[in-house]
């Protein structure tokens, strides 16, 4: 494990000091001088936080040391351990004399890992997480802007439209996802109707199970279940596909050919999602209400004709429009997040897996967050 000071070298003969932990040996190398004092001081603090018990010190690779660097070496391992390591090394005599003199002057310094206030550590962790979320939102906003600018640029130029990629993405995100969306919403609709009937039976209002199923699926469950399924199924696919292309350096090849990866890979997928999710949402609404109608017919002896008559009488068109109107927004966010995480892959199989997981988590989180905000907004507006 190598820990570098991060300060650039000033010449080929000079290199900033670094620490390398090889098993039970702590190897010090490079220049420990005033030029690199700030970076080396941070390096020493980082190393002191690690468990250095029973670790031997190797100073044979030190090149240049002045009083500032020697003081940091004493702080790192303590004077006695440093002097003992010097006696077992072959560095220049003047360097040994300087370090020994500094160690003697700092003989009261005791090697002790810094104590971290747990409250400050907890606050620091929170600050890091908040900063990471802010950076993520900033990057997402920038990528959304780049996607929209590319989309508006190619819309008036039909020669740049990529119909093949668009149709293939619609087939993958929409048609292939249709059976699982229909099955899941059918089962959830059956469960909602059964639970509603069980609770409302105590109040003699089982007839309102129809309203419960229709209201919940038209406004929330239809679009929410379809969006979550696509977030887990399609966003991960986008990330893995683009991430694998980046690992194989195909994105670099695309840029070398003078093509825009956003135009080539992102825009067709975003448009396909914005077409597929409203369709899947409509199918989810219908399947959920069919599942509820089956339970009502079997358990509550409400025939399908009466079920449809109650929906036509009591459930307004506004509920359907509220649900279907959220679908394109959710689709846009899911597709953009999936593609963005693919572009963030660093170049290894592990990175592909990590960003694929991250895209699914972020997509589901954003869908639920926006759905909650939309529910509050529509409730306040009376829609």
Tab-separated table of C-alpha atoms in Angstrom:
chain	number	residue	atom	x	y	z
A	1	UNK	CA	0.000	0.000	0.000
A	2	UNK	CA	1.603	3.241	-1.089
A	3	UNK	CA	0.551	6.580	0.336
A	4	UNK	CA	1.838	9.523	-1.643
A	5	UNK	CA	2.099	13.112	-0.562
A	6	UNK	CA	0.465	14.295	-3.750
A	7	UNK	CA	2.957	17.162	-4.362
A	8	UNK	CA	4.485	17.274	-7.839
A	9	UNK	CA	8.224	16.897	-8.256
A	10	UNK	CA	10.201	20.007	-9.102
A	11	UNK	CA	12.860	18.193	-11.166
A	12	UNK	CA	13.724	14.675	-12.312
A	13	UNK	CA	16.241	14.366	-9.473
A	14	UNK	CA	13.691	15.341	-6.822
A	15	UNK	CA	10.582	13.450	-5.795
A	16	UNK	CA	8.091	14.197	-3.048
A	17	UNK	CA	8.361	11.899	-0.059
A	18	UNK	CA	6.008	8.971	0.303
A	19	UNK	CA	5.282	6.084	2.641
A	20	UNK	CA	4.751	2.480	1.568
A	21	UNK	CA	3.481	-0.150	3.978
A	22	UNK	CA	4.832	-3.535	2.832
A	23	UNK	CA	3.631	-6.146	5.282
A	24	UNK	CA	5.376	-5.429	8.573
A	25	UNK	CA	7.743	-2.821	7.101
A	26	UNK	CA	7.073	0.896	6.743
A	27	UNK	CA	9.255	2.175	3.885
A	28	UNK	CA	10.072	5.905	3.728
A	29	UNK	CA	11.423	7.287	0.476
A	30	UNK	CA	11.809	10.454	-1.559
A	31	UNK	CA	12.528	14.012	-0.434
A	32	UNK	CA	11.350	15.069	3.019
A	33	UNK	CA	12.072	18.784	2.754
A	34	UNK	CA	10.390	22.104	3.459
A	35	UNK	CA	9.215	22.257	-0.174
A	36	UNK	CA	6.774	19.426	0.478
A	37	UNK	CA	6.057	20.170	4.134
A	38	UNK	CA	2.304	20.788	3.803
A	39	UNK	CA	1.654	17.643	1.779
A	40	UNK	CA	3.987	15.565	3.962
A	41	UNK	CA	2.265	16.799	7.120
A	42	UNK	CA	-1.088	15.550	5.817
A	43	UNK	CA	0.618	12.300	4.819
A	44	UNK	CA	1.973	11.795	8.346
A	45	UNK	CA	-1.481	12.393	9.852
A	46	UNK	CA	-2.988	9.832	7.466
A	47	UNK	CA	-0.378	7.203	8.309
A	48	UNK	CA	-0.707	7.785	12.060
A	49	UNK	CA	-4.379	6.831	11.856
A	50	UNK	CA	-3.367	3.311	10.809
A	51	UNK	CA	-2.288	0.488	13.104
A	52	UNK	CA	1.526	0.653	13.136
A	53	UNK	CA	2.111	-1.724	16.036
A	54	UNK	CA	5.014	-4.129	15.438
A	55	UNK	CA	5.932	-2.329	12.201
A	56	UNK	CA	9.622	-1.939	11.366
A	57	UNK	CA	10.960	1.244	9.801
A	58	UNK	CA	12.998	1.324	6.570
A	59	UNK	CA	14.667	4.677	5.773
A	60	UNK	CA	17.200	3.405	3.228
A	61	UNK	CA	15.306	5.004	0.322
A	62	UNK	CA	15.284	8.534	1.708
A	63	UNK	CA	17.028	10.916	-0.698
A	64	UNK	CA	17.021	14.414	0.834
A	65	UNK	CA	15.994	15.431	4.351
A	66	UNK	CA	16.100	18.844	6.017
A	67	UNK	CA	15.079	19.889	9.526
A	68	UNK	CA	11.420	20.294	8.542
A	69	UNK	CA	11.271	16.808	7.054
A	70	UNK	CA	13.216	15.326	9.963
A	71	UNK	CA	10.704	16.756	12.440
A	72	UNK	CA	7.908	15.058	10.521
A	73	UNK	CA	9.814	11.773	10.559
A	74	UNK	CA	10.135	12.039	14.341
A	75	UNK	CA	6.414	12.758	14.661
A	76	UNK	CA	5.662	9.758	12.466
A	77	UNK	CA	7.529	7.040	14.361
A	78	UNK	CA	9.134	8.706	17.380
A	79	UNK	CA	12.801	9.526	18.008
A	80	UNK	CA	14.106	6.170	19.349
A	81	UNK	CA	12.576	4.103	16.543
A	82	UNK	CA	13.880	6.548	13.956
A	83	UNK	CA	17.436	6.554	15.339
A	84	UNK	CA	17.448	2.748	15.462
A	85	UNK	CA	16.346	2.607	11.838
A	86	UNK	CA	19.103	5.066	10.895
A	87	UNK	CA	21.733	2.875	12.518
A	88	UNK	CA	20.605	-0.044	10.354
A	89	UNK	CA	20.621	1.951	7.111
A	90	UNK	CA	23.272	3.138	4.681
A	91	UNK	CA	22.080	6.699	3.993
A	92	UNK	CA	24.594	9.549	3.913
A	93	UNK	CA	26.325	10.441	7.166
A	94	UNK	CA	25.244	14.074	7.007
A	95	UNK	CA	21.613	13.002	6.644
A	96	UNK	CA	21.968	10.668	9.630
A	97	UNK	CA	23.570	13.417	11.710
A	98	UNK	CA	20.805	15.875	10.871
A	99	UNK	CA	17.976	13.458	11.647
A	100	UNK	CA	19.685	12.334	14.861
A	101	UNK	CA	20.106	15.936	15.995
A	102	UNK	CA	16.455	16.721	15.320
A	103	UNK	CA	15.378	13.518	17.083
A	104	UNK	CA	17.504	14.460	20.082
A	105	UNK	CA	15.993	17.941	20.182
A	106	UNK	CA	12.504	16.421	20.013
A	107	UNK	CA	13.191	13.622	22.505
A	108	UNK	CA	10.084	14.553	24.460
A	109	UNK	CA	7.929	13.828	21.422
A	110	UNK	CA	6.028	10.576	21.942
A	111	UNK	CA	4.698	8.502	19.061
A	112	UNK	CA	0.984	8.455	19.618
A	113	UNK	CA	-1.834	8.288	17.114
A	114	UNK	CA	-3.936	11.458	17.160
A	115	UNK	CA	-7.128	11.285	19.124
A	116	UNK	CA	-10.206	12.007	17.070
A	117	UNK	CA	-13.173	13.566	18.805
A	118	UNK	CA	-16.073	11.175	18.085
A	119	UNK	CA	-18.518	14.068	17.727
A	120	UNK	CA	-16.261	15.842	15.253
A	121	UNK	CA	-15.689	12.560	13.435
A	122	UNK	CA	-19.438	11.978	13.193
A	123	UNK	CA	-20.008	15.504	11.898
A	124	UNK	CA	-17.142	15.095	9.432
A	125	UNK	CA	-18.710	11.886	8.085
A	126	UNK	CA	-22.050	13.643	7.665
A	127	UNK	CA	-20.339	16.527	5.908
A	128	UNK	CA	-18.591	14.162	3.512
A	129	UNK	CA	-21.843	12.400	2.672
A	130	UNK	CA	-23.676	15.700	2.133
A	131	UNK	CA	-20.841	16.899	-0.097
A	132	UNK	CA	-20.974	13.659	-2.082
A	133	UNK	CA	-24.739	14.016	-2.584
A	134	UNK	CA	-24.334	17.665	-3.636
A	135	UNK	CA	-21.633	16.712	-6.145
A	136	UNK	CA	-23.834	13.928	-7.468
A	137	UNK	CA	-26.788	16.285	-7.954
A	138	UNK	CA	-24.532	18.860	-9.598
A	139	UNK	CA	-23.165	16.253	-12.006
A	140	UNK	CA	-26.666	14.939	-12.724
A	141	UNK	CA	-27.941	18.459	-13.457
A	142	UNK	CA	-25.041	19.056	-15.847
A	143	UNK	CA	-25.652	15.760	-17.647
A	144	UNK	CA	-29.366	16.508	-17.942
A	145	UNK	CA	-28.475	19.875	-19.494
A	146	UNK	CA	-26.086	18.226	-21.941
A	147	UNK	CA	-28.707	15.638	-22.900
A	148	UNK	CA	-31.397	18.283	-23.464
A	149	UNK	CA	-29.071	20.513	-25.482
A	150	UNK	CA	-28.099	17.565	-27.686
A	151	UNK	CA	-31.754	16.589	-28.080
A	152	UNK	CA	-32.823	20.091	-29.108
A	153	UNK	CA	-29.887	20.260	-31.514
A	154	UNK	CA	-30.797	17.100	-33.422
A	155	UNK	CA	-34.613	17.504	-33.398
A	156	UNK	CA	-34.689	19.961	-36.335
A	157	UNK	CA	-32.133	17.811	-38.209
A	158	UNK	CA	-33.859	14.548	-39.245
A	159	UNK	CA	-30.674	13.312	-40.899
A	160	UNK	CA	-29.142	12.907	-37.427
A	161	UNK	CA	-32.068	10.901	-36.019
A	162	UNK	CA	-31.133	7.321	-35.173
A	163	UNK	CA	-34.289	5.326	-35.779
A	164	UNK	CA	-32.622	1.918	-35.516
A	165	UNK	CA	-31.226	2.606	-32.039
A	166	UNK	CA	-34.534	4.143	-30.969
A	167	UNK	CA	-36.638	1.190	-32.145
A	168	UNK	CA	-34.225	-1.311	-30.587
A	169	UNK	CA	-34.362	0.568	-27.278
A	170	UNK	CA	-38.185	0.694	-27.381
A	171	UNK	CA	-38.272	-3.053	-27.986
A	172	UNK	CA	-35.887	-3.696	-25.096
A	173	UNK	CA	-37.361	-1.259	-22.560
A	174	UNK	CA	-41.022	-1.539	-23.504
A	175	UNK	CA	-42.066	-4.720	-25.267
A	176	UNK	CA	-39.762	-7.047	-23.343
A	177	UNK	CA	-40.833	-5.512	-20.014
A	178	UNK	CA	-44.549	-5.759	-20.759
A	179	UNK	CA	-45.193	-9.266	-19.327
A	180	UNK	CA	-43.452	-8.692	-15.999
A	181	UNK	CA	-45.146	-5.310	-15.505
A	182	UNK	CA	-48.566	-6.757	-16.270
A	183	UNK	CA	-48.033	-9.744	-13.966
A	184	UNK	CA	-46.689	-7.700	-11.068
A	185	UNK	CA	-49.414	-5.060	-11.187
A	186	UNK	CA	-52.074	-7.786	-11.479
A	187	UNK	CA	-50.795	-9.433	-8.313
A	188	UNK	CA	-50.462	-6.141	-6.434
A	189	UNK	CA	-53.970	-5.169	-7.500
A	190	UNK	CA	-55.269	-8.460	-6.119
A	191	UNK	CA	-53.471	-7.888	-2.815
A	192	UNK	CA	-54.741	-4.304	-2.496
A	193	UNK	CA	-58.310	-5.426	-3.165
A	194	UNK	CA	-58.051	-8.266	-0.670
A	195	UNK	CA	-56.626	-6.041	2.062
A	196	UNK	CA	-59.163	-3.315	1.333
A	197	UNK	CA	-62.024	-5.768	1.516
A	198	UNK	CA	-60.717	-7.182	4.802
A	199	UNK	CA	-60.483	-3.771	6.458
A	200	UNK	CA	-63.655	-2.249	5.001
A	201	UNK	CA	-65.723	-5.309	5.905
A	202	UNK	CA	-65.652	-4.237	9.561
A	203	UNK	CA	-67.392	-0.993	8.557
A	204	UNK	CA	-69.873	-2.532	6.129
A	205	UNK	CA	-68.278	-0.585	3.264
A	206	UNK	CA	-66.748	-3.347	1.153
A	207	UNK	CA	-68.236	-1.751	-1.982
A	208	UNK	CA	-65.603	0.981	-1.656
A	209	UNK	CA	-62.901	-1.574	-2.364
A	210	UNK	CA	-63.534	-0.786	-6.018
A	211	UNK	CA	-62.797	2.902	-5.428
A	212	UNK	CA	-59.665	2.026	-3.444
A	213	UNK	CA	-58.221	-0.166	-6.190
A	214	UNK	CA	-59.050	2.217	-9.034
A	215	UNK	CA	-57.908	5.333	-7.180
A	216	UNK	CA	-54.602	3.809	-6.050
A	217	UNK	CA	-53.632	2.327	-9.403
A	218	UNK	CA	-54.665	5.274	-11.534
A	219	UNK	CA	-52.808	7.815	-9.412
A	220	UNK	CA	-49.877	5.969	-7.841
A	221	UNK	CA	-49.344	2.237	-8.150
A	222	UNK	CA	-49.553	1.976	-11.935
A	223	UNK	CA	-46.788	4.469	-12.668
A	224	UNK	CA	-44.774	3.751	-9.513
A	225	UNK	CA	-44.533	-0.019	-9.988
A	226	UNK	CA	-43.719	0.330	-13.683
A	227	UNK	CA	-41.058	2.964	-12.969
A	228	UNK	CA	-39.432	0.890	-10.203
A	229	UNK	CA	-39.368	-2.173	-12.447
A	230	UNK	CA	-37.730	-0.204	-15.244
A	231	UNK	CA	-35.286	1.338	-12.792
A	232	UNK	CA	-34.145	-2.114	-11.750
A	233	UNK	CA	-34.347	-3.709	-15.169
A	234	UNK	CA	-33.471	-1.014	-17.705
A	235	UNK	CA	-31.353	1.551	-15.847
A	236	UNK	CA	-28.966	-1.225	-14.844
A	237	UNK	CA	-28.873	-2.411	-18.452
A	238	UNK	CA	-27.990	1.087	-19.695
A	239	UNK	CA	-25.215	1.414	-17.111
A	240	UNK	CA	-23.735	-1.996	-17.818
A	241	UNK	CA	-23.837	-1.472	-21.584
A	242	UNK	CA	-22.223	1.966	-21.603
A	243	UNK	CA	-19.829	0.973	-18.811
A	244	UNK	CA	-18.644	-2.057	-20.783
A	245	UNK	CA	-18.113	0.167	-23.812
A	246	UNK	CA	-15.985	2.495	-21.705
A	247	UNK	CA	-13.950	-0.403	-20.310
A	248	UNK	CA	-13.322	-1.624	-23.862
A	249	UNK	CA	-12.417	1.942	-24.936
A	250	UNK	CA	-15.268	2.010	-27.437
A	251	UNK	CA	-16.332	5.464	-26.218
A	252	UNK	CA	-12.863	6.774	-27.057
A	253	UNK	CA	-13.187	5.234	-30.503
A	254	UNK	CA	-16.561	6.942	-30.968
A	255	UNK	CA	-15.049	10.323	-30.074
A	256	UNK	CA	-12.083	9.638	-32.362
A	257	UNK	CA	-14.508	9.139	-35.256
A	258	UNK	CA	-15.943	12.589	-34.557
A	259	UNK	CA	-19.220	11.283	-33.129
A	260	UNK	CA	-20.969	12.490	-29.983
A	261	UNK	CA	-21.519	9.648	-27.465
A	262	UNK	CA	-24.490	11.497	-25.947
A	263	UNK	CA	-26.169	11.766	-29.323
A	264	UNK	CA	-25.307	8.198	-30.242
A	265	UNK	CA	-25.999	6.374	-26.967
A	266	UNK	CA	-28.026	8.559	-24.594
A	267	UNK	CA	-30.669	10.366	-26.660
A	268	UNK	CA	-32.174	7.230	-28.304
A	269	UNK	CA	-32.395	5.509	-24.919
A	270	UNK	CA	-33.976	8.527	-23.237
A	271	UNK	CA	-36.589	8.931	-25.970
A	272	UNK	CA	-37.320	5.198	-25.944
A	273	UNK	CA	-37.891	5.254	-22.188
A	274	UNK	CA	-40.185	8.269	-22.500
A	275	UNK	CA	-42.271	6.297	-24.992
A	276	UNK	CA	-42.176	2.949	-23.199
A	277	UNK	CA	-42.958	3.978	-19.619
A	278	UNK	CA	-46.325	5.695	-20.360
A	279	UNK	CA	-47.393	2.575	-22.256
A	280	UNK	CA	-46.251	0.318	-19.422
A	281	UNK	CA	-47.976	2.614	-16.928
A	282	UNK	CA	-51.266	2.273	-18.817
A	283	UNK	CA	-50.856	-1.501	-18.936
A	284	UNK	CA	-50.051	-1.495	-15.213
A	285	UNK	CA	-53.184	0.503	-14.421
A	286	UNK	CA	-55.391	-1.854	-16.405
A	287	UNK	CA	-53.737	-5.004	-15.022
A	288	UNK	CA	-53.970	-3.752	-11.448
A	289	UNK	CA	-57.667	-2.992	-11.778
A	290	UNK	CA	-58.244	-6.372	-13.432
A	291	UNK	CA	-56.554	-8.039	-10.464
A	292	UNK	CA	-58.766	-6.054	-8.110
A	293	UNK	CA	-61.858	-6.931	-10.160
A	294	UNK	CA	-61.022	-10.647	-9.953
A	295	UNK	CA	-60.737	-10.485	-6.156
A	296	UNK	CA	-63.924	-8.436	-5.893
A	297	UNK	CA	-65.788	-10.934	-8.073
A	298	UNK	CA	-64.564	-13.941	-6.070
A	299	UNK	CA	-64.554	-12.550	-2.533
A	300	UNK	CA	-67.134	-9.741	-2.511
A	301	UNK	CA	-69.441	-11.058	-5.263
A	302	UNK	CA	-69.116	-7.780	-7.169
A	303	UNK	CA	-69.465	-8.684	-10.867
A	304	UNK	CA	-67.138	-7.034	-13.430
A	305	UNK	CA	-70.044	-5.055	-14.869
A	306	UNK	CA	-70.774	-3.453	-11.501
A	307	UNK	CA	-67.033	-2.936	-10.955
A	308	UNK	CA	-66.777	-0.964	-14.208
A	309	UNK	CA	-69.972	0.952	-13.488
A	310	UNK	CA	-68.603	2.145	-10.127
A	311	UNK	CA	-65.332	3.230	-11.750
A	312	UNK	CA	-67.202	5.111	-14.486
A	313	UNK	CA	-69.427	6.826	-11.928
A	314	UNK	CA	-66.978	7.694	-9.133
A	315	UNK	CA	-63.465	7.867	-10.613
A	316	UNK	CA	-62.747	10.986	-12.629
A	317	UNK	CA	-60.429	11.340	-15.601
A	318	UNK	CA	-58.163	13.598	-13.522
A	319	UNK	CA	-56.791	10.621	-11.590
A	320	UNK	CA	-55.734	8.904	-14.800
A	321	UNK	CA	-54.106	12.075	-16.144
A	322	UNK	CA	-52.188	12.604	-12.897
A	323	UNK	CA	-50.773	9.083	-13.049
A	324	UNK	CA	-49.934	9.014	-16.743
A	325	UNK	CA	-48.462	12.537	-16.608
A	326	UNK	CA	-45.750	11.456	-14.193
A	327	UNK	CA	-44.546	8.649	-16.452
A	328	UNK	CA	-42.453	10.710	-18.943
A	329	UNK	CA	-40.706	12.559	-16.103
A	330	UNK	CA	-39.829	9.336	-14.321
A	331	UNK	CA	-38.699	7.768	-17.603
A	332	UNK	CA	-36.401	10.696	-18.383
A	333	UNK	CA	-34.760	10.581	-14.956
A	334	UNK	CA	-34.297	6.793	-14.980
A	335	UNK	CA	-32.706	6.827	-18.425
A	336	UNK	CA	-30.427	9.794	-17.669
A	337	UNK	CA	-29.228	8.319	-14.364
A	338	UNK	CA	-28.570	4.938	-15.969
A	339	UNK	CA	-26.549	6.476	-18.805
A	340	UNK	CA	-24.656	8.847	-16.501
A	341	UNK	CA	-23.532	6.022	-14.234
A	342	UNK	CA	-22.308	4.171	-17.309
A	343	UNK	CA	-20.134	7.123	-18.307
A	344	UNK	CA	-18.735	7.267	-14.748
A	345	UNK	CA	-17.298	3.744	-14.928
A	346	UNK	CA	-13.558	3.960	-14.319
A	347	UNK	CA	-12.358	1.014	-16.386
A	348	UNK	CA	-12.684	-2.246	-14.461
A	349	UNK	CA	-15.278	-4.974	-14.025
A	350	UNK	CA	-15.663	-4.025	-10.358
A	351	UNK	CA	-16.425	-0.433	-11.320
A	352	UNK	CA	-19.101	-1.631	-13.752
A	353	UNK	CA	-20.791	-3.590	-10.971
A	354	UNK	CA	-20.579	-0.712	-8.481
A	355	UNK	CA	-22.045	1.858	-10.863
A	356	UNK	CA	-24.748	-0.564	-12.015
A	357	UNK	CA	-25.846	-0.942	-8.403
A	358	UNK	CA	-25.606	2.810	-7.903
A	359	UNK	CA	-27.797	3.531	-10.939
A	360	UNK	CA	-30.568	1.235	-9.662
A	361	UNK	CA	-30.479	2.740	-6.169
A	362	UNK	CA	-30.418	6.326	-7.425
A	363	UNK	CA	-33.200	5.721	-9.955
A	364	UNK	CA	-35.552	4.130	-7.429
A	365	UNK	CA	-34.762	6.818	-4.855
A	366	UNK	CA	-35.423	9.661	-7.311
A	367	UNK	CA	-38.658	8.041	-8.537
A	368	UNK	CA	-40.039	7.658	-4.997
A	369	UNK	CA	-38.852	11.139	-3.990
A	370	UNK	CA	-40.463	12.844	-6.975
A	371	UNK	CA	-43.623	10.779	-6.587
A	372	UNK	CA	-43.924	11.921	-2.966
A	373	UNK	CA	-43.418	15.558	-3.936
A	374	UNK	CA	-45.942	15.213	-6.774
A	375	UNK	CA	-48.504	13.594	-4.454
A	376	UNK	CA	-48.243	16.490	-1.994
A	377	UNK	CA	-48.437	19.049	-4.804
A	378	UNK	CA	-51.488	17.490	-6.445
A	379	UNK	CA	-53.206	17.141	-3.084
A	380	UNK	CA	-52.685	20.822	-2.312
A	381	UNK	CA	-53.904	21.761	-5.792
A	382	UNK	CA	-56.991	19.601	-5.361
A	383	UNK	CA	-56.298	17.545	-8.474
